[in-house]
Coordinates of C-alpha atoms in Angstrom, one line a residue:
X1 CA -12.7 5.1 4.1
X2 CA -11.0 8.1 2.2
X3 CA -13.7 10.6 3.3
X4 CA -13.0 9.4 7.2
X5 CA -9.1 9.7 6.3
X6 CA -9.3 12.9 4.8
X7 CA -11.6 14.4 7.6
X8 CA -9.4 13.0 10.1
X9 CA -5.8 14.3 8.4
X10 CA -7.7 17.7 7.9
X11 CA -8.6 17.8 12.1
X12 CA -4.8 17.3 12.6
X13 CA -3.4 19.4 10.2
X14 CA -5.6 22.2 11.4
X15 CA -4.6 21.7 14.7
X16 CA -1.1 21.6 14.0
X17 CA -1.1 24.8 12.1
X18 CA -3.2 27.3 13.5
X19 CA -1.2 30.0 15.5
X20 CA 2.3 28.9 13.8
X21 CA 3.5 30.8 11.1
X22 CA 5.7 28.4 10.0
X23 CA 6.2 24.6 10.2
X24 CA 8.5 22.5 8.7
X25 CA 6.6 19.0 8.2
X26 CA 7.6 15.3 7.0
X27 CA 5.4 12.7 5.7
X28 CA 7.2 9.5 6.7
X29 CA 7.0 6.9 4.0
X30 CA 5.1 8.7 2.0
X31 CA 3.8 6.9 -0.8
X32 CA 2.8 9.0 -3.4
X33 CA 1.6 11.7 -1.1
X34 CA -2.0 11.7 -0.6
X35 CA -1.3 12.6 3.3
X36 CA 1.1 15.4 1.7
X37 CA -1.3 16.6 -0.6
X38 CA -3.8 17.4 2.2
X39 CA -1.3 18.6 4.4
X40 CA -0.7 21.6 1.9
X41 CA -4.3 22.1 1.6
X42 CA -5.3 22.6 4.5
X43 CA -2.0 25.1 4.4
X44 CA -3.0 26.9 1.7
X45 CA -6.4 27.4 3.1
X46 CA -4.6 29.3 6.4
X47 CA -2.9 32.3 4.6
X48 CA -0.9 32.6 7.8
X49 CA 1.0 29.4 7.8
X50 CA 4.1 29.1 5.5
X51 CA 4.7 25.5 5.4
X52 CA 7.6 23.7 4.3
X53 CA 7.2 20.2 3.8
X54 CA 9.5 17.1 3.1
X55 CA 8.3 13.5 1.6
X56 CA 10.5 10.7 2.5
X57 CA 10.1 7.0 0.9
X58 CA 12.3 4.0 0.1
X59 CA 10.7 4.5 -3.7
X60 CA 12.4 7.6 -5.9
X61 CA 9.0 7.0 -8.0
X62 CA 6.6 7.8 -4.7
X63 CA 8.9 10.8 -3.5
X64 CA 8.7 11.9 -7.0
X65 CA 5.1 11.8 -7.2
X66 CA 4.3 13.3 -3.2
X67 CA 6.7 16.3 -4.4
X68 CA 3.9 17.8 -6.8
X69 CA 3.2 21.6 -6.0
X70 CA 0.1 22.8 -4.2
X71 CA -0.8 26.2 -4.4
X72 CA 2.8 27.5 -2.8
X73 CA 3.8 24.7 -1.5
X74 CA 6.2 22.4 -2.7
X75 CA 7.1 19.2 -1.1
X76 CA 11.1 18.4 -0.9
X77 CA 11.8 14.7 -2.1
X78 CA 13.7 12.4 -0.2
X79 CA 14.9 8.5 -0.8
X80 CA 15.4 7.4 2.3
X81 CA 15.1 4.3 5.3
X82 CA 12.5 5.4 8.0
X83 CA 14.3 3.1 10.1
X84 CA 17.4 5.5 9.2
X85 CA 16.5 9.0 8.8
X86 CA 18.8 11.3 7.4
X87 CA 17.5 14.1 9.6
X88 CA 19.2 16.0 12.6
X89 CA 17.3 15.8 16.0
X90 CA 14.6 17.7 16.7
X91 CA 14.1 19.6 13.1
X92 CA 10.6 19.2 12.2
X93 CA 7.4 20.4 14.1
X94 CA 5.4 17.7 12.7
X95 CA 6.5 13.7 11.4
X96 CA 3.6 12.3 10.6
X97 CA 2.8 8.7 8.8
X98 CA -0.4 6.9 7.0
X99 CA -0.1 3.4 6.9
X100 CA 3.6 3.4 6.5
X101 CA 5.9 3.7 9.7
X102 CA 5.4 -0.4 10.7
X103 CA 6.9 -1.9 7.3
X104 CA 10.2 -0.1 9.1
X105 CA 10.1 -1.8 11.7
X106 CA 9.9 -0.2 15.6
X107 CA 13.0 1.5 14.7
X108 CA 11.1 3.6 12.2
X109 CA 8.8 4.9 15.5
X110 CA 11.6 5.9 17.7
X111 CA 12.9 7.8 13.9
X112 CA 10.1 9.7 14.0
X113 CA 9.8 10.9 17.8
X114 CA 13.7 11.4 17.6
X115 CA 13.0 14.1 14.8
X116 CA 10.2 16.2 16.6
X117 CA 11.2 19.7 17.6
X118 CA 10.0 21.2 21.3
X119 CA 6.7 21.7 21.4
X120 CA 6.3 19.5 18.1
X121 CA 4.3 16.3 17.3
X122 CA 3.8 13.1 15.7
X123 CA 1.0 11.9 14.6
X124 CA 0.3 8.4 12.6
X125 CA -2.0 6.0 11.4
X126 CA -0.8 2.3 12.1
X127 CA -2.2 -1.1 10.5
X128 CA -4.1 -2.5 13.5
X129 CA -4.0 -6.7 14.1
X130 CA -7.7 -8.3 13.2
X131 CA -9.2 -4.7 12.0
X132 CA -10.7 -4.0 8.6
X133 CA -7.9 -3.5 6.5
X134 CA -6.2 -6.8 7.6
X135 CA -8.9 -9.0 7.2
X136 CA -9.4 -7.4 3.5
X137 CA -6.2 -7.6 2.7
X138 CA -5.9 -11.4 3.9
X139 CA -8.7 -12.0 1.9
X140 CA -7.3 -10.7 -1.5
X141 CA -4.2 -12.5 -0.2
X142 CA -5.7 -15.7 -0.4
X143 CA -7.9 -15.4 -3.8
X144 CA -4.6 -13.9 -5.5
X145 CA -2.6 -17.2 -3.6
X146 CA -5.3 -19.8 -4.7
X147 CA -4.8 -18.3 -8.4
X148 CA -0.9 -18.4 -8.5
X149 CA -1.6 -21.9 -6.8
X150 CA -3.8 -23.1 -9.8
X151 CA -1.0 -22.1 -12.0
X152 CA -3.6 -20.3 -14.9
X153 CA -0.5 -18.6 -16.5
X154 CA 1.6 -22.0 -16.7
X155 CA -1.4 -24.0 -18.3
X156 CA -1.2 -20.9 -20.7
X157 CA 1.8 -20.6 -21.6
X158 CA 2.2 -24.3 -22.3
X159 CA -0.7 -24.0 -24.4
X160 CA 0.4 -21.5 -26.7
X161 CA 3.2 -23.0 -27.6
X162 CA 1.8 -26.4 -27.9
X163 CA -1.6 -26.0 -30.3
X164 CA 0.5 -24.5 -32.9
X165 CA 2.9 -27.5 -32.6
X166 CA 0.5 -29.8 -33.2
X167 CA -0.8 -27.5 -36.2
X168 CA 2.5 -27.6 -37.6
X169 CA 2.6 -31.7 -36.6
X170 CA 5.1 -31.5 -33.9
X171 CA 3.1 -33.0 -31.5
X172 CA 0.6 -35.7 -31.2
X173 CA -3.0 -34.7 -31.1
X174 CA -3.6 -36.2 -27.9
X175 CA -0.9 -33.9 -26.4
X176 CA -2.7 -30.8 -27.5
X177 CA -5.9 -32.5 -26.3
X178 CA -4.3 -32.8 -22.4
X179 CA -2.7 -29.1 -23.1
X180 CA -6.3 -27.8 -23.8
X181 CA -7.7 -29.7 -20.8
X182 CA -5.1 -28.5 -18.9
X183 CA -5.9 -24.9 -19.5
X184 CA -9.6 -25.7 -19.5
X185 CA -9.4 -26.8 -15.8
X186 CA -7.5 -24.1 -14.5
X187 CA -9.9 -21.5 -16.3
X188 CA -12.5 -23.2 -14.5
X189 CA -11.0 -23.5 -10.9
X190 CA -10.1 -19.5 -11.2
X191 CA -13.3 -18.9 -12.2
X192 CA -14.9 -20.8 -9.1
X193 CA -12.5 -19.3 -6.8
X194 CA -13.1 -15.8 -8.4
X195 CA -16.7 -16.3 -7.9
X196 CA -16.7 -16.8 -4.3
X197 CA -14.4 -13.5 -3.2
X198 CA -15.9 -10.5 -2.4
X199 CA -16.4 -7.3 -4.6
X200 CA -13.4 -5.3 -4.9
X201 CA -10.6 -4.9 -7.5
X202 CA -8.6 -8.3 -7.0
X203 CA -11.7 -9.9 -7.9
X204 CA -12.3 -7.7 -11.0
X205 CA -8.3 -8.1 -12.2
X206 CA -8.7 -11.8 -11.9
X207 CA -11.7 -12.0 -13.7
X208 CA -10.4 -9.9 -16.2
X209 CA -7.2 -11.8 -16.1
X210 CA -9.9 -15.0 -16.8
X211 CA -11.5 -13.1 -19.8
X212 CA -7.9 -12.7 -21.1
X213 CA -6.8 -15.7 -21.8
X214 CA -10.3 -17.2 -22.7
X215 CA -9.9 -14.7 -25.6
X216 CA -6.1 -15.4 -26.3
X217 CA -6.8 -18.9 -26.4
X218 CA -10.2 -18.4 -28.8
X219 CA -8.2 -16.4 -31.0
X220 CA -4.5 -17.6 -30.7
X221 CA -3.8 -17.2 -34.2
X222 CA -4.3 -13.8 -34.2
X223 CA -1.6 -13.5 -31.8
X224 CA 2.7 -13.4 -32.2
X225 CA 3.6 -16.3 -29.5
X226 CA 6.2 -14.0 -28.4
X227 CA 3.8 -11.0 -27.5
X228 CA 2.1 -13.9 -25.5
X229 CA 4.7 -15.0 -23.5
X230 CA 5.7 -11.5 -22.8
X231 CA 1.9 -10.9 -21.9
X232 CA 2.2 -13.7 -19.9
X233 CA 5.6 -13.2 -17.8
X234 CA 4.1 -9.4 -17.4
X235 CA 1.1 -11.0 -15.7
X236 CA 2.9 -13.5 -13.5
X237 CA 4.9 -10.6 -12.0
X238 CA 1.6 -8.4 -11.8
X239 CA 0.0 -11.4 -9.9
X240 CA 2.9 -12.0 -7.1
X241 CA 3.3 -8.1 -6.5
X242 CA -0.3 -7.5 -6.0
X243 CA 0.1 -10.8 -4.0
X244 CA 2.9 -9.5 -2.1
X245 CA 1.8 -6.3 -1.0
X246 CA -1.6 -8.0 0.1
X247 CA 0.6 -10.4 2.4
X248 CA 2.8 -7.4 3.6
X249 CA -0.1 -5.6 5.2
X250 CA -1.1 -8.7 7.0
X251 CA 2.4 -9.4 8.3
X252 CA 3.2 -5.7 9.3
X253 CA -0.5 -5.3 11.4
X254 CA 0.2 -3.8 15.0
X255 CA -1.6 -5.8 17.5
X256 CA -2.2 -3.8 20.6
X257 CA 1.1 -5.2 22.9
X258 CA 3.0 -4.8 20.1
X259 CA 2.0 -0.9 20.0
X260 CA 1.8 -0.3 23.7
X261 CA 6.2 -1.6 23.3
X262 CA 5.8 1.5 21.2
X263 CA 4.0 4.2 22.9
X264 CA 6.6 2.8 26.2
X265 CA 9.7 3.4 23.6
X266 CA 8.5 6.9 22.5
X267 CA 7.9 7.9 26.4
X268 CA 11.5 6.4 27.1
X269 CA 13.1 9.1 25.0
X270 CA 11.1 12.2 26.2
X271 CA 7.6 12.2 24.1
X272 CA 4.5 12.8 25.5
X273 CA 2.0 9.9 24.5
X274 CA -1.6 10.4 24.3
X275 CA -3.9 7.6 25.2
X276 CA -4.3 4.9 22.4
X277 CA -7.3 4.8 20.0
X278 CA -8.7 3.5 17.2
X279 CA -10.2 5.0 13.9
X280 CA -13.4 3.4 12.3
X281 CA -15.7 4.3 10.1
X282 CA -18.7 3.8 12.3
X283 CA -19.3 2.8 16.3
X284 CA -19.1 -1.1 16.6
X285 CA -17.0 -1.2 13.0
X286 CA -14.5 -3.0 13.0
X287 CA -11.1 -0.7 13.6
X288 CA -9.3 1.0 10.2
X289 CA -5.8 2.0 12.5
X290 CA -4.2 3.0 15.5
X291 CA -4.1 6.4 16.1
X292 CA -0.7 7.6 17.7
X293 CA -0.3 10.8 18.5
X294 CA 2.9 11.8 20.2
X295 CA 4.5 15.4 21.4
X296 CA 7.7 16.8 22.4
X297 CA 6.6 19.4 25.5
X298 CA 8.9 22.6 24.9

């Protein structure tokens, strides 16, 4: 999937550049500026072309990353909404997006086409409704939902305090018995969960997650209860974010009416839309994104 990315931002930006000798770019919510990065590249390899380039996120921390130098060119940071660009009309020869532009919203589209100088473009890569990245996602979604569900962390966190309570004879024996169960059972469901998800790195982060606490718990007075709760909280929070950014990509895929309201929004206001296709890694595959290409005739 990187390879047919990179290949395919490489094809654009080659287009894009060849016979201009200089272009002012923006990568709209940028991350940390992997489309940037290449962008630059493929720049540096065209001695011709001066680009000037711009990273734009809702995260200070991903501008701040996407605004490392290549060669001569260095990206210009900027925080900002890509539902509410801080731009003027028509001041960039090419907007382009990876995977980003939908979490905005379809005001984020209309964004980009309203910053495209005559005889410009924009060019993104959109989540696409039942394709290969959704159905991944849903399914990392749904092992990381089924661990939060079995509460691992709250079994261990209840068990930490309690065994050395009933060390120390604060509690009955049969408490720290059910505590132990308790943990014991949810160590087992996450581990029968984890077993049946496919290969990837939510499956290795909850089996390492598993691993963890198997050792905490084999080895808990080696340990300050305190740096175990914290180790614990620090977890929980991992968990749900991972969670949430899984769920986010399901919720924000484009399925093909809601992308056609698109291209029909980007005509409205002067662009010229090419048809739409899809990128996959082979024929028959299913889809990786919608490719939208858009450009302002000047």
């Amino acid at each position: 999937m990187a390879r047919l990315l990179q290949r395919h931002w490489t094809k654009v930006f080659t287009e894009s550049f060849n016979g201009r000798q200089d272009v002012d770019l923006v990568d709209l919510a940028c991350g940390e500026g992997e489309v940037l990065a290449l962008a630059a590249e493929t720049a540096v390899a065209l001695p011709a072309t001066r680009l000037q380039a711009v990273g734009t996120d809702v995260a200070w921390d991903a501008v701040a990353l996407a605004a490392q130098p290549v060669g001569d060119v260095r990206p210009v940071p900027a925080v900002a909404d890509c539902a509410r660009l801080p731009f003027s009309d028509e001041s960039f020869d090419l907007a382009v997006s990876q995977y980003g532009l939908e979490y905005a919203g379809a005001e984020a589209f209309l964004e980009a086409g309203r910053i495209v100088k005559p005889g410009g473009r924009f060019h993104a890569l959109v989540h696409v409704k039942g394709g290969a990245v959704e159905v991944s996602c849903q399914e990392v979604a749904d092992l990381l939902g089924a661990v939060i569900e079995i509460a691992l962390l709250d079994r261990m966190s209840d068990f930490i305090v309690t065994i050395p309570r009933a060390v120390s004879g604060e509690v009955s024996g049969e408490e720290a018995q059910s505590c132990a169960d308790a943990l014991r059972l949810a160590l087992e469901s996450v581990a029968r969960v984890t077993g049946g998800a496919a290969p990837g790195p939510a499956r290795d982060h909850v089996a390492r997650l598993v691993q963890d606490c198997q050792s905490a718990a084999g080895r808990l007075g080696a340990y300050r209860t305190e740096d175990l709760q914290v180790w614990i909280e620090g977890q929980k929070a991992e968990l749900a974010a991972f969670e949430h950014r899984m769920t986010s990509m399901v919720r924000v895929a484009q399925s093909e009416e809601r992308l056609r309201d698109v291209v029909e929004n980007l005509k409205a206001v002067g662009l010229e839309v090419s048809a739409l296709e899809t990128l996959a890694i082979e024929a028959g595959a299913p889809p990786l994104a919608w490719v939208l290409d858009a450009r302002r005739s000047g």
